[in-house]
Short mmCIF file of C-alpha atoms and ligand atoms in Angstrom, two decimals:
data_model
loop_
_atom_site.label_atom_id
_atom_site.label_comp_id
_atom_site.label_asym_id
_atom_site.label_seq_id
_atom_site.Cartn_x
_atom_site.Cartn_y
_atom_site.Cartn_z
CA MET S 1423 17.54 -48.86 -30.77
CA SER S 1424 20.90 -48.18 -32.76
CA GLU S 1425 24.38 -49.42 -33.12
CA ARG S 1426 27.40 -47.53 -31.95
CA LYS S 1427 31.06 -47.98 -31.80
CA PHE S 1428 33.03 -48.01 -28.68
CA SER S 1429 36.51 -48.38 -27.76
CA VAL S 1430 37.51 -49.36 -24.23
CA TRP S 1431 41.00 -49.67 -23.07
CA LYS S 1432 41.68 -53.04 -21.36
CA GLY S 1433 45.06 -53.95 -19.49
CA THR S 1434 47.07 -54.10 -16.21
CA PRO S 1435 49.91 -52.34 -14.78
CA GLU S 1436 52.00 -53.81 -17.38
CA GLY S 1437 50.33 -52.38 -20.27
CA GLY S 1438 47.21 -52.54 -22.34
CA LYS S 1439 45.23 -51.68 -25.42
CA LEU S 1440 41.88 -50.60 -26.73
CA HIS S 1441 39.31 -53.15 -27.65
CA ASP S 1442 36.59 -52.27 -30.04
CA TYR S 1443 32.80 -53.01 -29.33
CA SER S 1444 29.69 -52.65 -31.42
CA ILE S 1445 26.78 -52.10 -28.88
CA GLU S 1446 23.02 -51.80 -29.38
CA VAL S 1447 22.21 -48.20 -27.63
CA ASP S 1448 19.08 -46.72 -26.48
CA LYS S 1449 18.20 -43.23 -26.21
CA GLY S 1450 19.07 -41.69 -22.87
CA MET S 1451 22.07 -44.12 -21.80
CA VAL S 1452 25.00 -42.93 -20.39
CA VAL S 1453 28.75 -44.31 -20.71
CA LEU S 1454 28.53 -46.13 -17.69
CA ASP S 1455 25.55 -48.20 -18.98
CA VAL S 1456 27.76 -49.15 -22.15
CA VAL S 1457 30.37 -50.28 -19.72
CA HIS S 1458 28.02 -52.52 -18.11
CA GLU S 1459 26.23 -53.72 -21.48
CA ILE S 1460 29.85 -54.77 -22.59
CA GLN S 1461 30.24 -56.77 -19.44
CA LYS S 1462 26.90 -58.54 -19.85
CA LEU S 1463 27.34 -59.43 -23.51
CA HIS S 1464 30.86 -59.33 -24.37
CA ASP S 1465 33.40 -59.41 -21.80
CA SER S 1466 32.39 -60.31 -18.06
CA ASN S 1467 36.10 -59.61 -16.78
CA LEU S 1468 35.92 -55.94 -17.78
CA ALA S 1469 37.01 -54.00 -14.71
CA ALA S 1470 35.31 -50.97 -14.02
CA ARG S 1471 34.31 -49.02 -10.62
CA TRP S 1472 31.13 -47.65 -10.14
CA ASN S 1473 28.62 -47.44 -7.30
CA CYS S 1474 25.53 -45.14 -7.32
CA LYS S 1475 25.03 -44.20 -11.02
CA ALA S 1476 23.72 -40.90 -9.93
CA GLY S 1477 26.68 -38.74 -9.92
CA LYS S 1478 27.00 -38.66 -6.08
CA CYS S 1479 29.59 -41.38 -5.14
CA GLY S 1480 32.54 -40.17 -7.42
CA SER S 1481 33.54 -43.93 -8.48
CA CYS S 1482 33.24 -43.75 -12.04
CA SER S 1483 35.64 -41.33 -13.02
CA VAL S 1484 37.12 -42.29 -16.55
CA GLU S 1485 38.42 -40.34 -19.69
CA ILE S 1486 35.89 -40.15 -22.58
CA ASN S 1487 37.37 -39.25 -25.74
CA GLY S 1488 40.13 -37.88 -23.77
CA LYS S 1489 38.08 -35.63 -21.38
CA PRO S 1490 37.92 -36.57 -17.76
CA LYS S 1491 34.31 -37.26 -16.84
CA LEU S 1492 31.75 -39.38 -14.80
CA GLY S 1493 30.63 -42.43 -16.80
CA CYS S 1494 27.54 -42.32 -14.93
CA MET S 1495 26.79 -38.59 -15.97
CA THR S 1496 27.84 -38.69 -19.58
CA ARG S 1497 25.11 -39.29 -22.11
CA LEU S 1498 25.77 -40.53 -25.27
CA ASN S 1499 24.02 -37.93 -27.09
CA GLU S 1500 26.82 -35.64 -26.32
CA TYR S 1501 28.82 -36.93 -29.14
CA GLY S 1502 28.06 -37.18 -32.78
CA GLU S 1503 26.12 -40.27 -34.00
CA ASP S 1504 28.95 -41.83 -36.05
CA GLU S 1505 31.77 -40.93 -33.55
CA THR S 1506 33.52 -43.64 -31.83
CA ILE S 1507 33.25 -43.28 -27.94
CA THR S 1508 36.52 -44.09 -26.54
CA ILE S 1509 36.76 -44.86 -22.73
CA ARG S 1510 40.18 -44.87 -20.80
CA PRO S 1511 41.00 -45.16 -17.37
CA ILE S 1512 42.11 -41.74 -15.53
CA LYS S 1513 45.91 -41.14 -16.46
CA THR S 1514 47.40 -39.78 -13.24
CA PHE S 1515 46.72 -42.69 -11.08
CA PRO S 1516 48.46 -46.11 -11.52
CA ILE S 1517 46.22 -48.75 -13.22
CA ILE S 1518 44.93 -51.71 -11.19
CA LYS S 1519 43.03 -53.32 -13.98
CA ASP S 1520 41.22 -52.03 -17.13
CA LEU S 1521 39.36 -48.89 -16.07
CA VAL S 1522 40.03 -49.28 -12.39
CA THR S 1523 43.11 -47.05 -10.98
CA ASP S 1524 44.42 -46.92 -7.63
CA VAL S 1525 43.59 -43.49 -6.15
CA SER S 1526 44.84 -43.95 -2.67
CA TRP S 1527 47.48 -41.43 -2.83
CA ASN S 1528 44.53 -39.19 -2.35
CA TYR S 1529 43.75 -40.67 0.88
CA GLU S 1530 47.46 -40.14 1.98
CA GLN S 1531 47.27 -36.31 1.18
CA ASN S 1532 44.11 -36.03 3.13
CA LYS S 1533 45.70 -37.73 6.18
CA LYS S 1534 48.78 -34.91 6.22
CA ILE S 1535 46.12 -32.03 6.60
CA ALA S 1536 45.74 -30.93 10.26
CA PRO S 1537 42.28 -31.71 11.06
CA PHE S 1538 39.30 -29.41 12.20
CA LYS S 1539 40.15 -27.60 15.49
CA PRO S 1540 37.10 -25.84 16.78
CA ARG S 1541 37.22 -22.92 19.68
CA GLU S 1542 35.97 -23.20 23.03
CA ARG S 1543 32.20 -23.87 23.33
CA ASP S 1544 29.81 -21.18 24.33
CA ALA S 1545 29.17 -21.08 28.07
CA ASP S 1546 26.03 -23.14 27.47
CA GLY S 1547 28.02 -25.97 25.80
CA ASN S 1548 26.84 -24.73 22.27
CA HIS S 1549 28.93 -23.99 19.18
CA ARG S 1550 27.27 -21.19 17.16
CA PHE S 1551 27.70 -19.51 13.90
CA MET S 1552 25.78 -18.04 11.31
CA GLN S 1553 24.67 -19.70 8.18
CA ARG S 1554 26.21 -16.82 5.93
CA ASP S 1555 29.39 -17.48 7.72
CA VAL S 1556 29.59 -21.01 6.36
CA ASP S 1557 27.94 -20.53 2.84
CA ARG S 1558 31.47 -20.40 1.38
CA VAL S 1559 32.36 -23.49 3.11
CA GLN S 1560 29.55 -25.27 1.88
CA GLU S 1561 30.10 -24.86 -1.47
CA PHE S 1562 33.30 -27.27 -1.06
CA ARG S 1563 31.23 -29.69 0.73
CA LYS S 1564 29.45 -30.75 -2.38
CA CYS S 1565 32.75 -32.47 -3.47
CA ILE S 1566 31.96 -36.14 -4.18
CA GLU S 1567 35.97 -37.03 -4.36
CA CYS S 1568 35.83 -38.32 -7.86
CA TYR S 1569 39.37 -36.74 -8.15
CA LEU S 1570 38.63 -35.83 -11.72
CA CYS S 1571 40.17 -32.60 -10.76
CA GLN S 1572 43.40 -34.35 -9.18
CA ASN S 1573 43.54 -36.37 -12.49
CA VAL S 1574 43.43 -33.51 -14.94
CA CYS S 1575 45.75 -30.90 -12.67
CA HIS S 1576 48.95 -30.61 -14.94
CA VAL S 1577 51.08 -30.48 -11.84
CA LEU S 1578 50.14 -34.04 -10.93
CA ARG S 1579 49.41 -35.47 -14.31
CA ASP S 1580 52.24 -34.14 -16.71
CA HIS S 1581 54.82 -32.90 -14.23
CA GLU S 1582 54.32 -35.42 -11.80
CA LYS S 1583 54.92 -33.27 -8.72
CA LYS S 1584 53.01 -35.40 -6.28
CA ASN S 1585 55.73 -34.76 -3.75
CA LYS S 1586 55.14 -31.19 -4.27
CA PHE S 1587 51.46 -30.47 -4.43
CA VAL S 1588 48.48 -32.11 -2.73
CA GLY S 1589 46.17 -31.23 -5.73
CA PRO S 1590 42.90 -29.41 -6.11
CA ARG S 1591 40.64 -31.56 -4.21
CA PHE S 1592 42.73 -30.95 -1.01
CA MET S 1593 43.25 -27.20 -1.78
CA LEU S 1594 39.64 -27.20 -1.27
CA ARG S 1595 39.69 -29.29 1.78
CA LEU S 1596 42.29 -26.84 3.08
CA ALA S 1597 39.99 -23.96 2.34
CA SER S 1598 37.03 -25.28 3.89
CA LEU S 1599 38.88 -25.47 7.06
CA GLU S 1600 40.69 -22.31 6.87
CA MET S 1601 37.54 -20.43 6.26
CA HIS S 1602 35.68 -22.20 8.76
CA PRO S 1603 34.49 -19.81 11.65
CA LEU S 1604 34.76 -21.85 14.25
CA ASP S 1605 38.26 -23.40 13.47
CA THR S 1606 41.52 -22.02 15.16
CA GLU S 1607 44.02 -23.94 13.61
CA ASN S 1608 46.55 -22.05 11.11
CA ARG S 1609 47.57 -23.64 8.19
CA ILE S 1610 49.04 -21.06 6.16
CA GLU S 1611 52.67 -22.04 6.47
CA ASP S 1612 51.82 -25.64 5.40
CA ILE S 1613 49.86 -24.39 2.69
CA LYS S 1614 52.75 -22.66 1.15
CA LYS S 1615 55.44 -25.13 2.01
CA GLU S 1616 54.00 -28.57 2.44
CA TYR S 1617 51.08 -28.49 0.37
CA GLY S 1618 52.54 -26.38 -2.42
CA SER S 1619 50.18 -23.64 -3.14
CA GLY S 1620 52.47 -22.10 -5.35
CA MET S 1621 52.89 -25.14 -7.53
CA CYS S 1622 49.20 -24.53 -9.08
CA ASN S 1623 49.31 -21.92 -11.93
CA ILE S 1624 45.73 -21.09 -11.83
CA THR S 1625 45.05 -22.39 -15.26
CA ARG S 1626 41.42 -23.81 -13.94
CA CYS S 1627 41.37 -27.19 -15.55
CA CYS S 1628 40.22 -28.63 -12.16
CA THR S 1629 37.39 -26.07 -12.08
CA ASP S 1630 36.55 -27.22 -15.71
CA VAL S 1631 36.01 -30.68 -15.03
CA CYS S 1632 34.46 -30.75 -11.81
CA PRO S 1633 31.17 -32.58 -12.06
CA GLU S 1634 29.82 -30.74 -9.00
CA HIS S 1635 30.69 -27.29 -10.42
CA ILE S 1636 32.66 -26.19 -7.53
CA GLN S 1637 34.44 -23.15 -8.65
CA ILE S 1638 37.82 -24.69 -7.30
CA THR S 1639 40.27 -22.30 -8.59
CA ASP S 1640 38.19 -18.85 -7.74
CA ASN S 1641 36.78 -19.76 -4.28
CA ALA S 1642 39.22 -22.19 -2.95
CA ILE S 1643 42.71 -21.72 -4.43
CA ILE S 1644 43.05 -18.27 -5.23
CA PRO S 1645 41.63 -17.15 -1.64
CA LEU S 1646 44.29 -19.54 -0.22
CA LYS S 1647 46.97 -17.85 -2.41
CA GLU S 1648 46.18 -14.29 -1.16
CA ARG S 1649 46.41 -15.66 2.31
CA VAL S 1650 49.52 -17.14 1.71
CA VAL S 1651 50.57 -13.44 0.29
CA ASP S 1652 49.18 -11.80 3.58
CA GLU S 1653 51.88 -13.89 5.43
CA TYR S 1654 54.73 -13.87 3.13
CA TYR S 1655 54.87 -11.45 0.27
CA ASP S 1656 52.97 -8.26 1.80
CA PRO S 1657 55.32 -6.83 4.37
CA PHE S 1658 53.39 -3.41 4.19
CA MET S 1659 50.15 -5.10 5.23
CA LYS S 1660 51.76 -6.84 7.88
CA LEU S 1661 53.53 -3.87 9.33
CA TYR S 1662 50.02 -1.98 9.24
CA ASN S 1663 48.41 -4.54 10.86
CA LYS S 1664 51.12 -4.94 13.49
CA ILE S 1665 50.86 -1.03 14.27
CA PHE S 1666 47.29 -0.71 13.61
CA LYS S 1667 45.27 -3.75 14.25
CA LYS S 1668 46.83 -5.33 17.54
CA SER S 1669 48.62 -2.59 19.20
CA LYS S 1670 47.66 -0.05 21.67
CA LEU S 1671 48.80 2.69 19.17
CA ARG S 1672 45.93 2.36 17.22
CA ILE S 1673 43.60 3.05 20.04
CA TYR S 1674 45.74 5.83 21.13
CA ILE S 1675 45.48 7.38 17.73
CA ILE S 1676 41.68 6.96 17.56
CA LYS S 1677 41.37 8.17 20.97
CA SER S 1678 43.46 11.57 20.42
CA TYR S 1679 41.69 11.98 16.98
CA LEU S 1680 38.18 11.83 18.84
CA VAL S 1681 39.61 14.33 21.43
CA THR S 1682 40.63 16.95 18.74
CA LEU S 1683 37.29 16.59 17.16
CA ARG S 1684 35.85 17.57 20.23
CA MET U 1236 54.30 -32.04 -26.63
CA LEU U 1237 50.49 -31.68 -27.28
CA ALA U 1238 50.03 -35.05 -26.60
CA THR U 1239 46.40 -35.88 -25.88
CA GLN U 1240 43.67 -38.39 -26.32
CA ARG U 1241 40.96 -35.61 -26.79
CA THR U 1242 39.06 -35.71 -30.13
CA ASP U 1243 37.30 -32.30 -29.64
CA LYS U 1244 38.71 -28.97 -31.01
CA TRP U 1245 40.41 -28.10 -27.63
CA TRP U 1246 43.05 -25.86 -29.79
CA ILE U 1247 40.26 -23.27 -30.66
CA GLU U 1248 40.14 -21.48 -27.30
CA PRO U 1249 43.67 -20.97 -26.67
CA THR U 1250 44.38 -20.02 -30.18
CA LEU U 1251 41.83 -17.45 -30.49
CA THR U 1252 42.75 -15.99 -26.92
CA ALA U 1253 45.98 -15.64 -28.19
CA PHE U 1254 45.11 -14.13 -31.60
CA GLY U 1255 42.83 -11.53 -29.34
CA PHE U 1256 45.49 -10.77 -26.99
CA LEU U 1257 48.23 -10.29 -29.67
CA CYS U 1258 46.24 -7.97 -31.66
CA PHE U 1259 46.07 -5.79 -28.49
CA VAL U 1260 49.50 -6.15 -27.83
CA ILE U 1261 50.53 -5.23 -31.49
CA TYR U 1262 48.13 -2.20 -31.59
CA THR U 1263 49.39 -0.95 -27.81
CA THR U 1264 52.72 -1.34 -28.80
CA TRP U 1265 52.51 0.55 -32.11
CA ARG U 1266 50.54 3.48 -30.55
CA ALA U 1267 52.55 3.66 -27.41
CA PHE U 1268 55.84 4.23 -29.51
CA SER U 1269 54.03 6.31 -31.87
CA GLY U 1270 54.20 9.47 -29.54
CA GLU U 1271 51.62 11.33 -31.53
CA ASN U 1272 47.78 11.99 -32.10
CA PHE U 1273 47.01 11.25 -28.45
CA VAL U 1274 45.29 14.56 -28.03
CA ALA U 1275 42.19 15.62 -29.64
CA ASP U 1276 41.29 19.05 -28.10
CA ASN U 1277 39.98 18.07 -24.50
CA TYR U 1278 40.17 14.31 -25.22
CA LEU U 1279 43.28 12.48 -24.41
CA SER U 1280 44.00 9.02 -25.01
CA PRO U 1281 44.11 6.64 -21.99
CA PHE U 1282 47.31 5.09 -23.28
CA TYR U 1283 48.75 8.61 -22.43
CA SER U 1284 47.18 9.14 -19.27
CA PRO U 1285 48.34 10.40 -17.06
CA LEU U 1286 50.13 12.58 -19.38
CA LEU U 1287 53.25 13.61 -17.35
CA PHE U 1288 55.12 15.49 -20.32
CA GLU U 1289 53.96 16.81 -23.62
CA ASN U 1290 55.62 14.97 -26.61
CA PRO U 1291 58.91 16.67 -28.05
CA ALA U 1292 56.89 17.90 -30.76
CA GLY U 1293 54.93 20.20 -28.33
CA HIS U 1294 51.60 18.35 -28.22
CA GLY U 1295 49.34 18.16 -25.35
CA LEU U 1296 50.43 20.83 -23.12
CA ASP U 1297 46.94 21.21 -22.04
CA HIS U 1298 46.75 17.77 -20.37
CA SER U 1299 50.38 17.64 -19.16
CA TRP U 1300 50.78 17.76 -15.78
CA PHE U 1301 54.57 18.72 -15.63
CA GLY U 1302 55.04 20.53 -18.73
CA SER U 1303 57.30 20.03 -21.74
CA TRP U 1304 59.17 17.11 -22.63
CA PRO U 1305 62.23 17.41 -20.18
CA THR U 1306 65.93 17.74 -21.17
CA TRP U 1307 67.15 15.30 -18.93
CA VAL U 1308 65.36 12.38 -20.90
CA PRO U 1309 68.11 10.54 -22.48
CA ASN U 1310 68.18 10.48 -26.17
CA TRP U 1311 67.56 6.43 -26.50
CA ILE U 1312 64.45 6.69 -24.91
CA PRO U 1313 61.53 6.71 -27.21
CA LYS U 1314 60.19 10.18 -27.65
CA SER U 1315 56.56 9.17 -26.53
CA PRO U 1316 55.07 10.29 -23.43
CA ALA U 1317 53.38 6.73 -23.07
CA ILE U 1318 56.78 5.38 -22.05
CA PHE U 1319 56.84 6.58 -18.62
CA ILE U 1320 53.44 5.15 -17.57
CA LEU U 1321 52.09 2.26 -19.68
CA ILE U 1322 54.10 -0.12 -17.37
CA PHE U 1323 51.39 0.37 -14.67
CA PRO U 1324 48.26 -0.59 -16.02
CA LEU U 1325 50.21 -3.56 -17.94
CA SER U 1326 51.65 -4.67 -14.54
CA PHE U 1327 48.13 -4.82 -13.47
CA ARG U 1328 46.89 -6.89 -16.17
CA MET U 1329 49.85 -9.12 -16.65
CA THR U 1330 49.74 -10.31 -12.89
CA CYS U 1331 45.84 -10.56 -12.99
CA TYR U 1332 44.65 -14.11 -12.12
CA TYR U 1333 42.63 -14.38 -15.21
CA TYR U 1334 45.06 -13.01 -17.60
CA ARG U 1335 47.70 -15.38 -15.89
CA LYS U 1336 45.40 -18.40 -16.67
CA PHE U 1337 45.16 -17.64 -20.51
CA TYR U 1338 48.85 -16.62 -21.12
CA TYR U 1339 49.99 -19.71 -19.27
CA ARG U 1340 47.81 -21.65 -21.47
CA SER U 1341 48.17 -19.90 -24.80
CA PHE U 1342 51.63 -18.85 -24.74
CA PHE U 1343 53.59 -21.05 -22.32
CA LEU U 1344 51.48 -23.77 -23.17
CA SER U 1345 51.59 -25.11 -19.52
CA PRO U 1346 49.06 -26.77 -20.02
CA PRO U 1347 47.81 -25.53 -23.38
CA ALA U 1348 44.06 -27.15 -22.60
CA CYS U 1349 42.90 -29.24 -20.07
CA ALA U 1350 44.32 -32.85 -20.47
CA VAL U 1351 46.66 -31.96 -23.12
CA GLU U 1352 50.49 -32.29 -22.36
CA GLY U 1353 52.23 -29.14 -22.89
CA ILE U 1354 55.85 -28.53 -23.10
CA LYS U 1355 57.83 -31.07 -21.26
CA GLN U 1356 59.60 -29.49 -18.26
CA LYS U 1357 62.00 -31.19 -15.96
CA ASN U 1358 61.56 -29.36 -13.06
CA TYR U 1359 58.17 -27.37 -13.13
CA LYS U 1360 58.01 -24.89 -10.51
CA GLY U 1361 54.65 -23.29 -11.13
CA GLU U 1362 54.67 -19.98 -9.54
CA THR U 1363 57.37 -20.92 -6.97
CA GLY U 1364 60.31 -19.96 -9.05
CA PHE U 1365 60.73 -16.79 -11.18
CA LEU U 1366 56.82 -16.31 -11.40
CA ILE U 1367 56.67 -15.82 -7.60
CA ILE U 1368 56.51 -12.19 -8.62
CA GLN U 1369 52.62 -12.71 -9.18
CA ASN U 1370 52.33 -12.45 -5.57
CA LEU U 1371 52.79 -8.90 -5.97
CA HIS U 1372 49.28 -8.47 -7.91
CA ARG U 1373 47.97 -6.60 -4.87
CA TYR U 1374 50.31 -3.83 -5.01
CA THR U 1375 49.57 -3.17 -9.08
CA LEU U 1376 45.66 -3.47 -7.75
CA TYR U 1377 46.36 -0.31 -5.88
CA ILE U 1378 47.79 1.40 -8.79
CA ALA U 1379 44.81 0.65 -10.69
CA LEU U 1380 42.42 1.87 -8.36
CA LEU U 1381 44.47 5.13 -8.94
CA TYR U 1382 44.04 4.89 -12.39
CA ILE U 1383 40.32 4.65 -12.27
CA LEU U 1384 40.52 8.22 -10.83
CA ILE U 1385 42.95 9.45 -13.36
CA LEU U 1386 40.70 8.17 -16.25
CA TYR U 1387 37.71 9.61 -14.77
CA TYR U 1388 39.33 12.93 -14.44
CA ASP U 1389 40.25 12.63 -18.21
CA GLY U 1390 36.51 12.07 -18.63
CA TYR U 1391 35.48 14.89 -16.58
CA HIS U 1392 38.26 17.02 -18.75
CA GLY U 1393 36.35 15.79 -21.62
CA LEU U 1394 33.18 17.69 -20.51
CA PHE U 1395 34.85 21.12 -20.83
CA ARG U 1396 36.46 22.50 -24.17
CA ASP U 1397 37.96 25.95 -23.47
CA GLY U 1398 36.12 26.37 -20.63
CA THR U 1399 32.68 25.63 -21.97
CA PHE U 1400 30.66 22.81 -20.61
CA GLY U 1401 29.72 20.19 -23.43
CA ILE U 1402 29.59 16.66 -24.38
CA GLY U 1403 30.65 14.92 -27.44
CA ILE U 1404 30.79 11.05 -28.47
CA GLY U 1405 34.46 11.32 -27.34
CA THR U 1406 33.40 12.59 -23.91
CA ILE U 1407 31.21 9.42 -23.52
CA ILE U 1408 33.88 6.85 -24.63
CA LEU U 1409 36.16 8.57 -22.26
CA LEU U 1410 33.64 8.10 -19.32
CA ILE U 1411 32.83 4.52 -20.22
CA ASN U 1412 36.75 3.70 -20.18
CA PRO U 1413 37.08 4.18 -16.29
CA THR U 1414 33.77 2.53 -15.51
CA LEU U 1415 34.63 -0.59 -17.19
CA LEU U 1416 37.95 -0.67 -15.59
CA ALA U 1417 36.17 -0.18 -12.36
CA PHE U 1418 34.19 -3.28 -13.15
CA TYR U 1419 37.18 -4.99 -13.75
CA ALA U 1420 39.41 -3.69 -11.02
CA PHE U 1421 36.64 -4.13 -8.28
CA GLY U 1422 36.06 -7.75 -9.17
CA CYS U 1423 39.99 -8.49 -8.71
CA HIS U 1424 40.68 -11.47 -6.55
CA ALA U 1425 43.19 -9.73 -4.67
CA PHE U 1426 40.67 -6.93 -4.07
CA ARG U 1427 37.98 -9.62 -2.92
CA HIS U 1428 40.37 -11.02 -0.43
CA LEU U 1429 41.39 -7.61 1.03
CA ILE U 1430 37.79 -6.33 1.34
CA GLY U 1431 36.64 -9.01 3.42
CA GLY U 1432 37.41 -12.70 1.96
CA LYS U 1433 40.57 -12.87 4.42
CA GLU U 1434 38.23 -13.01 7.33
CA ASP U 1435 37.24 -16.41 8.68
CA CYS U 1436 34.05 -15.18 10.13
CA PHE U 1437 32.08 -12.49 8.77
CA THR U 1438 29.75 -11.62 11.44
CA CYS U 1439 31.67 -12.39 14.78
CA PRO U 1440 31.25 -11.84 17.55
CA ALA U 1441 27.85 -10.38 17.40
CA GLY U 1442 26.36 -12.43 14.30
CA ASN U 1443 25.28 -9.36 12.49
CA GLU U 1444 25.90 -8.50 8.82
CA LYS U 1445 28.88 -5.98 8.56
CA ILE U 1446 29.96 -3.74 5.51
CA LYS U 1447 32.73 -5.96 5.15
CA TYR U 1448 30.37 -9.12 4.30
CA LYS U 1449 28.02 -6.89 1.97
CA ALA U 1450 31.07 -5.54 0.16
CA TRP U 1451 32.38 -8.97 -0.17
CA LYS U 1452 29.29 -10.43 -1.56
CA LYS U 1453 29.17 -7.57 -4.12
CA VAL U 1454 32.81 -7.97 -5.09
CA SER U 1455 32.13 -11.68 -5.42
CA LEU U 1456 29.53 -10.98 -8.03
CA LEU U 1457 32.08 -8.90 -9.96
CA ASN U 1458 34.49 -11.58 -9.72
CA SER U 1459 32.44 -14.30 -11.08
CA LYS U 1460 32.31 -12.12 -14.42
CA HIS U 1461 35.75 -11.21 -14.12
CA MET U 1462 37.03 -12.51 -17.70
CA LEU U 1463 34.17 -10.85 -18.94
CA TRP U 1464 35.28 -7.22 -17.47
CA ALA U 1465 38.93 -8.06 -18.35
CA TRP U 1466 38.11 -8.25 -22.01
CA ALA U 1467 35.48 -5.41 -21.98
CA SER U 1468 37.63 -3.02 -20.31
CA MET U 1469 40.77 -3.94 -22.57
CA ILE U 1470 38.98 -3.77 -25.80
CA TRP U 1471 37.54 -0.72 -24.75
CA VAL U 1472 40.92 1.16 -23.66
CA ALA U 1473 42.12 0.25 -27.26
CA LEU U 1474 38.58 1.66 -28.98
CA THR U 1475 39.17 4.81 -26.79
CA ASP U 1476 42.73 5.35 -28.18
CA LEU U 1477 41.79 4.59 -31.68
CA TYR U 1478 38.93 7.31 -31.45
CA VAL U 1479 41.02 9.86 -29.94
CA MET U 1480 43.70 9.04 -32.53
CA LEU U 1481 40.97 9.19 -35.63
CA VAL U 1482 39.55 12.66 -34.27
CA SER U 1483 43.05 13.93 -33.85
CA LYS U 1484 44.07 12.95 -37.32
CA GLY U 1485 40.76 14.41 -38.76
CA VAL U 1486 39.86 11.13 -40.10
CA ILE U 1487 36.57 11.30 -38.32
CA THR U 1488 34.78 14.33 -36.91
CA ASP U 1489 33.37 14.38 -33.22
CA LEU U 1490 29.77 15.00 -32.92
CA ASN U 1491 29.80 17.29 -29.71
CA THR U 1492 27.72 20.25 -28.43
CA TRP U 1493 30.56 22.64 -29.09
CA ASN U 1494 30.21 22.32 -32.88
CA ASN U 1495 33.69 20.92 -33.03
S1 SF4 C 1992 44.10 -24.75 -11.38
FE1 SF4 C 1992 45.92 -24.96 -10.00
S2 SF4 C 1992 45.13 -26.96 -9.05
FE2 SF4 C 1992 43.50 -26.65 -10.58
S3 SF4 C 1992 44.25 -27.90 -12.34
FE3 SF4 C 1992 45.21 -25.85 -12.82
S4 SF4 C 1992 47.24 -26.11 -11.68
FE4 SF4 C 1992 45.97 -27.73 -11.09
S1 SF4 C 1993 36.58 -30.93 -6.37
FE1 SF4 C 1993 34.96 -31.61 -7.99
S2 SF4 C 1993 36.46 -32.58 -9.23
FE2 SF4 C 1993 37.41 -32.46 -7.54
S3 SF4 C 1993 37.35 -34.59 -6.27
FE3 SF4 C 1993 35.32 -33.07 -5.64
S4 SF4 C 1993 33.79 -33.32 -6.98
FE4 SF4 C 1993 35.51 -34.11 -8.00
S1 FES C 1994 28.66 -44.22 -10.21
FE1 FES C 1994 28.54 -42.96 -8.66
S2 FES C 1994 29.34 -41.00 -9.55
FE2 FES C 1994 29.43 -42.17 -11.12
S1 FES C 1995 42.81 -10.88 -10.41
FE1 FES C 1995 42.28 -9.78 -12.32
S2 FES C 1995 42.67 -8.21 -11.56
FE2 FES C 1995 43.32 -8.95 -9.91
#
């Protein structure tokens, strides 16, 4: 056991300030443990959100020494022994009280997204697809909705373009729908116009903070941006596809080629 | 600006990246405008490849595609053959998703680092305003793929001096150069999309593994180390030029089988 210094932001939507605490800490403690110690010993009305204490519910997102992190997965030994550990609420969403913020804006974004629309079932009434076709999408299913990525994304955080961009968490969800082998909905137009794929400048902070280590930028956002390019910025590819992919011309060319070979 | 609650040394990474990249830019600009010492026998500097014309002083005829420096080139154009071609590899790198990440961070401070506020912008547009041109990246990729061939051709050229087959340190350097570029370009995000990523289903309708899927898997592997290949290929291209320049100036002697 040893004493450590902590500084925790307390306040309401009107304002607040940092409060200092000195806490007896033990080996292996995480930041959320400290919050609980403060509640138990010093300040029973310190508001904090948590649930699983196992990095799986995504409730305990805070900013620890300025970095967006899960309180329950951040061990104290990540910091120097004399360093004061400062805990603040996530910046991008409105304060309810102390460390608790109102993240309901995120739920609104989710509702905007056109839901999964599977193709017809096979003749025997089943839906079939291969594992390797959903490996990609499964990475995205690891998301625990902690909204740390939404919090750190500078488009929402600093530029406050919440009306123009749904944020990385929902680009991830869009990717998981768009890449699904069974899904038949086309969301590309909305991804560009409504959800704002162009607002993201791929600076990768969402990926850097994701506690599930999902490659949000590389595996979800950039592939979606490339799909938008197919649709809006690549006339040659479109023309090529029109002529060669869907038309009879292609079959004709291939057939006549085969004939000349013969 | 630069407001943050972060207490760690967040500025180290963007500063180092900016410094590294600036060194490259300064070196490249100097070399591109110099217009000299880009040929050492059968070695050609990649900054000057493809060499469309020899330089006005008459260097590089062996390598030049269209002969001597043309008379129609206006006088205000710097007298360096690199001027005609350097824009192509440059456009590839400048629109690369990885380069974008670091120059937006290091040079545009948008944002300088995560959870650090950048320059205040009234109306941030991301890549929807002027930067919409970044969407042309795949076209620059096609050019880069061509460059791999051209640079391999230079490497091949590096195996023959006056018609005699041989090998030198320069040859090896010239052959590694397009190889690193290939690792970089074949891990490109646009390439990853075009090769198979754009499909929603890799195995439909029959459920069997297609070439497309296998290719996408391989490209994804390269893609996960894209930053590494970006730097490796960038540094190597500068080193290759440096080597050719030093040999051409006679500062160092190329070890080779032709007894130089
Ligand atoms: S990569 Fe895009 S979505 Fe992710 S934090 Fe940066 S701007 Fe936001
Ligand atoms: S993508 Fe990662 S950071 Fe974003 S909400 Fe999901 S788990 Fe959290
Ligand atoms: S309490 Fe559930 S993720 Fe931290
Ligand atoms: S994304 Fe880096 S080269 Fe295309």
